[in-house]
Tab-separated table of C-alpha atoms in Angstrom:
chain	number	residue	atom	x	y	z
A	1	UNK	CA	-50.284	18.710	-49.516
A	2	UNK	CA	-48.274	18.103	-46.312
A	3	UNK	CA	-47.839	21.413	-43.972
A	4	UNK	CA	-43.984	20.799	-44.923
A	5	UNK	CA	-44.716	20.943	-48.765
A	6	UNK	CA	-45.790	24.432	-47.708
A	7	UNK	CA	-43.154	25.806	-45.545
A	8	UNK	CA	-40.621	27.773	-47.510
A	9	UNK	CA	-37.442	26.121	-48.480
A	10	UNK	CA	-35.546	28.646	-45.469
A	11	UNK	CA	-38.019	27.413	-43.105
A	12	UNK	CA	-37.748	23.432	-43.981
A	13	UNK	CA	-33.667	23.991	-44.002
A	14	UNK	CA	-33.987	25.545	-40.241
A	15	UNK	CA	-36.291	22.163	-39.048
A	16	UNK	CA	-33.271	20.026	-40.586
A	17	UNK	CA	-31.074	21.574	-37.882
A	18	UNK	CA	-33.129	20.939	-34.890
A	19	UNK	CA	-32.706	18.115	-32.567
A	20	UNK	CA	-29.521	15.679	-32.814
A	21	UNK	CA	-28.555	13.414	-35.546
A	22	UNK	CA	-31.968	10.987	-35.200
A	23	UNK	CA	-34.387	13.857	-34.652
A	24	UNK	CA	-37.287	12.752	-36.480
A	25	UNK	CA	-38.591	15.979	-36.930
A	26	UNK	CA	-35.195	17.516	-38.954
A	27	UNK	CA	-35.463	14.483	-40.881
A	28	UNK	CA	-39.019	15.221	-41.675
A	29	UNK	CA	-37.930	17.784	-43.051
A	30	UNK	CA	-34.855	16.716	-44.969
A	31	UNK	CA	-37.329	14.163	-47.027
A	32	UNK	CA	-39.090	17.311	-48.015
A	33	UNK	CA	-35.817	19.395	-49.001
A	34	UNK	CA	-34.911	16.266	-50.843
A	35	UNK	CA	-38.635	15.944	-52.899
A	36	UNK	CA	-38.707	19.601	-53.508
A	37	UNK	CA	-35.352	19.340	-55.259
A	38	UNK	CA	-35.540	22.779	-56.411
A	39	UNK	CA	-32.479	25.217	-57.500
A	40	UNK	CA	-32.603	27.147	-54.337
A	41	UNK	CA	-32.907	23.708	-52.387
A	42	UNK	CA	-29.906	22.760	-53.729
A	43	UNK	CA	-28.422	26.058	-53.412
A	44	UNK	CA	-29.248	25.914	-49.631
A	45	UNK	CA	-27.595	22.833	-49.211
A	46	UNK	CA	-24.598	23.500	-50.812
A	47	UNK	CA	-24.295	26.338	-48.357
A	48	UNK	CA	-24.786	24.082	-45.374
A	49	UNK	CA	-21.557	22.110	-46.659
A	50	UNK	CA	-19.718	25.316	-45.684
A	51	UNK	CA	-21.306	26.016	-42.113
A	52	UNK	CA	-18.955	25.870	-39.252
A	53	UNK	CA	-21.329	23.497	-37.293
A	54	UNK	CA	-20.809	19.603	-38.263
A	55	UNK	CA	-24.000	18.514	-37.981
A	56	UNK	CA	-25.384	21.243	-40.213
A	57	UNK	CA	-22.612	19.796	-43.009
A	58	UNK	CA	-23.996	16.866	-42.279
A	59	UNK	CA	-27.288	18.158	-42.666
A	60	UNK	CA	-26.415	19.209	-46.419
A	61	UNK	CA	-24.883	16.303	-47.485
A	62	UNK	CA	-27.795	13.992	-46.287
A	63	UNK	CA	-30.404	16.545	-48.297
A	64	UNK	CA	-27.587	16.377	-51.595
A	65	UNK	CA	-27.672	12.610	-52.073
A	66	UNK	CA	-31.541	12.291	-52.697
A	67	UNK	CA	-31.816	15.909	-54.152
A	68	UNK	CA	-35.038	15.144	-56.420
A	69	UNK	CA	-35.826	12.022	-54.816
A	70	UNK	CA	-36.860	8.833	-57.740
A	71	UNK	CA	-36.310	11.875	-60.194
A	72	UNK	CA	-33.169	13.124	-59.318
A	73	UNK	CA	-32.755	16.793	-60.093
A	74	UNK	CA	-28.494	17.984	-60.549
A	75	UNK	CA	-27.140	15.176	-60.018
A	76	UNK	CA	-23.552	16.552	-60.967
A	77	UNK	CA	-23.388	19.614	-59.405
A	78	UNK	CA	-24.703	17.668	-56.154
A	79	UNK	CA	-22.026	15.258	-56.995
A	80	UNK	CA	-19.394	18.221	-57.193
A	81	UNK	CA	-20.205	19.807	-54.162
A	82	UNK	CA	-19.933	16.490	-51.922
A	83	UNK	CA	-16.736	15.633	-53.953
A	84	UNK	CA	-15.242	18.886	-53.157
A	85	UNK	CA	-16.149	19.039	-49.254
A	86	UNK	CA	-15.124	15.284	-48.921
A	87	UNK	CA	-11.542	17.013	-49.766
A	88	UNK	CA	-11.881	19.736	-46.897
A	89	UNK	CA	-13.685	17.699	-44.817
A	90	UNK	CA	-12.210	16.348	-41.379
A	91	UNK	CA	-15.103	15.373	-39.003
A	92	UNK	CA	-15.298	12.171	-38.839
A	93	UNK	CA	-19.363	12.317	-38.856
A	94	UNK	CA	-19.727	14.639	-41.697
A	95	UNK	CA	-17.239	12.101	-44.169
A	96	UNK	CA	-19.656	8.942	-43.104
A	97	UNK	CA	-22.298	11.531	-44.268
A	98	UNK	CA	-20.571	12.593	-47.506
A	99	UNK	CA	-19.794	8.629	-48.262
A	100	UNK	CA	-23.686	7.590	-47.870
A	101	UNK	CA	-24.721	10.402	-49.954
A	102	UNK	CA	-22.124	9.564	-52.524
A	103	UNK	CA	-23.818	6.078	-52.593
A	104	UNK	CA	-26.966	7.703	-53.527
A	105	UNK	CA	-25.619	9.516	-56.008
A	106	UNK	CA	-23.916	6.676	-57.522
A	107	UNK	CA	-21.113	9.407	-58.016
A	108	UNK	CA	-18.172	7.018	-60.137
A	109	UNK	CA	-16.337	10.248	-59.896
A	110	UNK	CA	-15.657	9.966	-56.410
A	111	UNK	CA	-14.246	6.557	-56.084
A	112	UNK	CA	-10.612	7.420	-55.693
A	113	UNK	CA	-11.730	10.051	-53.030
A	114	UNK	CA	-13.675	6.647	-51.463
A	115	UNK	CA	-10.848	4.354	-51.547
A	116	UNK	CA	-8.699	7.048	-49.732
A	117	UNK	CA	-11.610	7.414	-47.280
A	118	UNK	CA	-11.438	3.619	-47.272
A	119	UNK	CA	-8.401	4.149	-44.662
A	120	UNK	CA	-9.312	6.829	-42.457
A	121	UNK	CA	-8.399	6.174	-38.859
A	122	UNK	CA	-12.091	7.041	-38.186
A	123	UNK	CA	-14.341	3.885	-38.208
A	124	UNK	CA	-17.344	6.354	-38.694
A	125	UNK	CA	-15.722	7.596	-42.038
A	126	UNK	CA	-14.463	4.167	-42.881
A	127	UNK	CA	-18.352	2.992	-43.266
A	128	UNK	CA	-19.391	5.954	-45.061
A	129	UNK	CA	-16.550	4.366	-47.372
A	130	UNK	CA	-17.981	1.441	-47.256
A	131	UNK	CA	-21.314	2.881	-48.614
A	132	UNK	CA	-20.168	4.818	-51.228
A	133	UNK	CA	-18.036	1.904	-52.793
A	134	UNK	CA	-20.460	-0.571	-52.549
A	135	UNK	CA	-22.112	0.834	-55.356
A	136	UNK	CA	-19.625	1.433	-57.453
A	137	UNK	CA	-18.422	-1.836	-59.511
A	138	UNK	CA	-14.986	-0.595	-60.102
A	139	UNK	CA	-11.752	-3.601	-59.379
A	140	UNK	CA	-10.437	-0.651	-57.145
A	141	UNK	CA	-14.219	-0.591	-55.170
A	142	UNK	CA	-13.945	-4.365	-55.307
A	143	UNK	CA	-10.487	-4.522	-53.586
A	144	UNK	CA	-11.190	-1.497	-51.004
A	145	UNK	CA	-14.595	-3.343	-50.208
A	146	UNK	CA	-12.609	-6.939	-48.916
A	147	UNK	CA	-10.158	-5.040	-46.917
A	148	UNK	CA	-13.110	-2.949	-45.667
A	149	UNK	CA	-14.932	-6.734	-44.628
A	150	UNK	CA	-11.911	-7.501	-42.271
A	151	UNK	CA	-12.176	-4.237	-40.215
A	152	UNK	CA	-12.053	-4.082	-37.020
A	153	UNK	CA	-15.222	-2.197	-36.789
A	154	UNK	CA	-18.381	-4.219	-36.755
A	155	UNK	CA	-20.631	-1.981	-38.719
A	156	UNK	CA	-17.998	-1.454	-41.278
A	157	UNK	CA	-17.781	-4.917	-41.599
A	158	UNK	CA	-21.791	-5.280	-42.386
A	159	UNK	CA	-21.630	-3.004	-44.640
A	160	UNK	CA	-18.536	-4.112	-46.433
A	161	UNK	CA	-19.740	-7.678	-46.376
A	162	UNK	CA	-23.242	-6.877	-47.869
A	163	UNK	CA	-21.674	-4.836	-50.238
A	164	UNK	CA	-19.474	-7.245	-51.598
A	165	UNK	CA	-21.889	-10.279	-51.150
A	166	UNK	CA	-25.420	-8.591	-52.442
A	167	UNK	CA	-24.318	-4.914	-54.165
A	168	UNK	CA	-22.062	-6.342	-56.355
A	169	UNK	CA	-23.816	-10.072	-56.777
A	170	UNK	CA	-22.874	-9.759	-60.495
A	171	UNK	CA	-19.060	-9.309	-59.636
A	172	UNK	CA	-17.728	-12.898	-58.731
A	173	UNK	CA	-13.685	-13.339	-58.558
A	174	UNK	CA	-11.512	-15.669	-56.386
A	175	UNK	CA	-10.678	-12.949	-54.080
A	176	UNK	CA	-14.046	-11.585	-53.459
A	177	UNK	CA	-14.954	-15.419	-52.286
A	178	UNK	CA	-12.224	-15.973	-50.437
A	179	UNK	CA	-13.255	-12.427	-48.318
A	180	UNK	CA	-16.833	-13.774	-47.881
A	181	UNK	CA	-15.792	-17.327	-47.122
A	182	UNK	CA	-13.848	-15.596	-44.466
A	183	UNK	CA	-16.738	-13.926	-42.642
A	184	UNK	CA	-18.080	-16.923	-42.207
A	185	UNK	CA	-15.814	-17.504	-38.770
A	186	UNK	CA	-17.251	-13.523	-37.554
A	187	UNK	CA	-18.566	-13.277	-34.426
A	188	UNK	CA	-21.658	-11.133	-35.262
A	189	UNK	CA	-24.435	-13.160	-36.840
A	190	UNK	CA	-25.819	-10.545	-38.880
A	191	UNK	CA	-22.178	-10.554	-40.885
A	192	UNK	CA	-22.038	-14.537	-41.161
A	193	UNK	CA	-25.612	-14.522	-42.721
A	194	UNK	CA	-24.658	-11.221	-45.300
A	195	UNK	CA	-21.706	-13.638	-46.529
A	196	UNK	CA	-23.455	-16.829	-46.634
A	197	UNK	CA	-25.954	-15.037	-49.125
A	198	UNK	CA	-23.419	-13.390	-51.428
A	199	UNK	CA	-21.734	-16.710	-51.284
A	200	UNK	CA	-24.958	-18.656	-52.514
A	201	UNK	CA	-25.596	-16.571	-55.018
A	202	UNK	CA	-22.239	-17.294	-56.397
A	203	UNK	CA	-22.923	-21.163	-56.216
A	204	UNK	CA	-19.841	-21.423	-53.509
A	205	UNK	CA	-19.798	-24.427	-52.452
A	206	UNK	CA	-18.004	-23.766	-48.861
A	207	UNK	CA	-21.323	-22.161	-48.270
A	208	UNK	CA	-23.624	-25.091	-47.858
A	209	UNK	CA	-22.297	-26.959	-44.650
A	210	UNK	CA	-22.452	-23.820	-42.715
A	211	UNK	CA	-26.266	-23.199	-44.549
A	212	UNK	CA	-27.521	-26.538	-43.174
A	213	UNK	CA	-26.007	-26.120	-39.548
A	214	UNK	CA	-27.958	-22.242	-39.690
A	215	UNK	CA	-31.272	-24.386	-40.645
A	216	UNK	CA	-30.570	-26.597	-37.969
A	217	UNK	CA	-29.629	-23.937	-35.286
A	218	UNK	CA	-31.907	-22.538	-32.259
A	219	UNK	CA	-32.886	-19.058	-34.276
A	220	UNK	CA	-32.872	-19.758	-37.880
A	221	UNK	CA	-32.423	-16.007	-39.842
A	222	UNK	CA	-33.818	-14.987	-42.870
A	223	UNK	CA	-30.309	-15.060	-44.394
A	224	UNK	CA	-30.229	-18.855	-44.167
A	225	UNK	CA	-33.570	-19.125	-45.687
A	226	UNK	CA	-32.364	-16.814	-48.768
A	227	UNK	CA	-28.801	-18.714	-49.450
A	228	UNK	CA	-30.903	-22.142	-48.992
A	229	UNK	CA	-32.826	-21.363	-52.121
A	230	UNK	CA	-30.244	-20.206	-54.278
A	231	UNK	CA	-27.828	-22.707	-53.395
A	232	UNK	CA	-30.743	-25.292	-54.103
A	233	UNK	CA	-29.285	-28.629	-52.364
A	234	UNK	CA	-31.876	-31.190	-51.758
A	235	UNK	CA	-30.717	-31.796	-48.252
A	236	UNK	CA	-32.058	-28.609	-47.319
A	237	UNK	CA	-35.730	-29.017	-48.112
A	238	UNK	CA	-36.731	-31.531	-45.281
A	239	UNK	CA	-34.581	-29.189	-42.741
A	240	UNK	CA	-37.261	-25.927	-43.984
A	241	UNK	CA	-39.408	-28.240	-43.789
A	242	UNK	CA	-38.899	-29.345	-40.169
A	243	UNK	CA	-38.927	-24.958	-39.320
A	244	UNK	CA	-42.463	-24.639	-40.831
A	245	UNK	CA	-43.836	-27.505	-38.846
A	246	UNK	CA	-42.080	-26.317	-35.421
A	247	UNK	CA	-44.128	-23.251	-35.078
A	248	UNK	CA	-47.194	-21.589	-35.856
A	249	UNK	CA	-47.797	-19.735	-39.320
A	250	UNK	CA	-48.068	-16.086	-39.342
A	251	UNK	CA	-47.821	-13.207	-41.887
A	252	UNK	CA	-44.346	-12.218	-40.489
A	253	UNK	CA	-41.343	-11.600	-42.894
A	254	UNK	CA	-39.991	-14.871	-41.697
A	255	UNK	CA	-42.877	-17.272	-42.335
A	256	UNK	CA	-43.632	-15.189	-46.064
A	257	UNK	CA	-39.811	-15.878	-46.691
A	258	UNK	CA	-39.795	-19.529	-45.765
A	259	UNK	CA	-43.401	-19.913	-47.696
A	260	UNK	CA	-41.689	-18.885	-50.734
A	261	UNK	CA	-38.664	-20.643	-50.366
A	262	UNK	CA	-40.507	-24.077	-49.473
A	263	UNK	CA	-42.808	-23.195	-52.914
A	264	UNK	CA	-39.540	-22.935	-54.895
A	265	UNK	CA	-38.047	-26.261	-53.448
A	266	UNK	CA	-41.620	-27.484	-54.514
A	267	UNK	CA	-41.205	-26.539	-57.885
A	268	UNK	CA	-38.334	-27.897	-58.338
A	269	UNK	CA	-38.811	-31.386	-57.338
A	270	UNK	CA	-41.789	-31.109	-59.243
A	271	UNK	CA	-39.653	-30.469	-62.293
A	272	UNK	CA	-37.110	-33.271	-61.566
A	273	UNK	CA	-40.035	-35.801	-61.188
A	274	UNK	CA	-41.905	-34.804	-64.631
A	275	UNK	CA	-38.237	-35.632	-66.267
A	276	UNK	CA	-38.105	-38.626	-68.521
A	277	UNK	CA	-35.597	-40.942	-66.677
């Protein structure tokens, strides 16, 4: 047992409110709110939802949507207490915070709250939006989501993108495409490579051009590697190929990524050749 696990629950909610926002201490200390997940844990946090201070709202909406941790403990009275403050709420901070949690929480109850949220002036509250809608496969999410992908906000628009492209990979309509297809033209890399994924793993064809000239490119991402194999086109097995031989093998993310790609482009050709012509 960790010297947190046996601090009081009044203790471990006073270490949440030290430091600022990325104090790794408080958050030490939220993880073990959240895997305590007791009554007066949750009790506690409700009452930090009502503080005057923002970050300590913030605080109690971050320990709310992990209460219980992979065993969630009141999920719908957590659920009803970040539902209600998301209505008082103006800090732009604490409604990002409300939104993620919401996301954990998988709360369906909230998404009209979210696609309201999905509007706020605030970009900060706009991508706590973004969160909580991602994981909600609701035509309404779906809609908020693509308008969310063209924001002028570039972590909005990561978030949106991802969500639409890889949170809701079983959701495939014209309009969600179209949204992805345009993030292609983004400036941030990060966003092209989030759409060229959700567009591979809807079989879009506008997405393998811009695949090969990624595979091609200076600084190949992992993205590129990941829509390569579900998109599947021959023409891009020589050009992974051609990466693996330009630099030395390691055990980074990269190389285990394109080892498992190349082995799948393996396997298929090795299919395709066993076929009786």
């Amino acid at each position: 047992m960790s010297h947190l696990e046996e601090r009081s629950t009044e203790a471990l909610i006073q270490a949440s409110l030290e430091g600022d926002e990325d104090d790794e201490r408080a958050w030490d200390a939220i993880w073990a709110l959240r895997r305590r997940g007791t009554r007066d844990v949750l009790d506690a946090a409700i009452q930090l939802l009502g503080d005057s201070s923002a970050k300590a709202r913030g605080r109690g909406a971050a320990i709310l949507g992990q209460l219980g941790k992979e065993a969630p403990t009141f999920p719908k009275e957590c659920g009803d207490a970040l539902m209600g403050q998301l209505r008082r709420e103006q800090e732009p901070a604490v409604l990002s915070a409300i939104g993620v949690a919401l996301s954990q929480l998988q709360e369906p109850r909230a998404l009209p709250q979210l696609v309201t949220l999905a509007s706020h002036p605030s970009e900060e509250a706009r991508y706590g939006a973004a969160h909580g809608l991602a994981v909600l496969a609701a035509p309404e999410a779906v809609d908020a989501l693509i308008r969310l992908s063209a924001d002028t906000d570039r972590d909005v628009r990561d978030w949106a993108t991802f969500g639409l492209g890889t949170m809701m990979e079983e959701i495939d309509t014209p309009e969600l495409r179209d949204a992805l297809a345009a993030r292609l033209a983004d400036e941030d890399p990060e966003i092209v490579g989030e759409a060229l994924v959700g567009l591979a793993y809807r079989k879009d064809p506008r997405a393998i051009e811009p695949v090969r000239e990624a595979l091609r490119g200076d600084a190949v991402m992992v993205y590129a590697l990941e829509a390569a194999a579900e998109l599947g086109d021959p023409s891009f097995h020589p050009l992974l190929l051609a990466i693996r031989d330009a630099h030395a093998p390691s055990d980074s993310y990269f190389d285990r990524v394109l080892k498992d790609v190349l082995s799948q482009f393996e396997q298929r050709n090795s299919a395709e050749a066993d076929e009786p012509t």
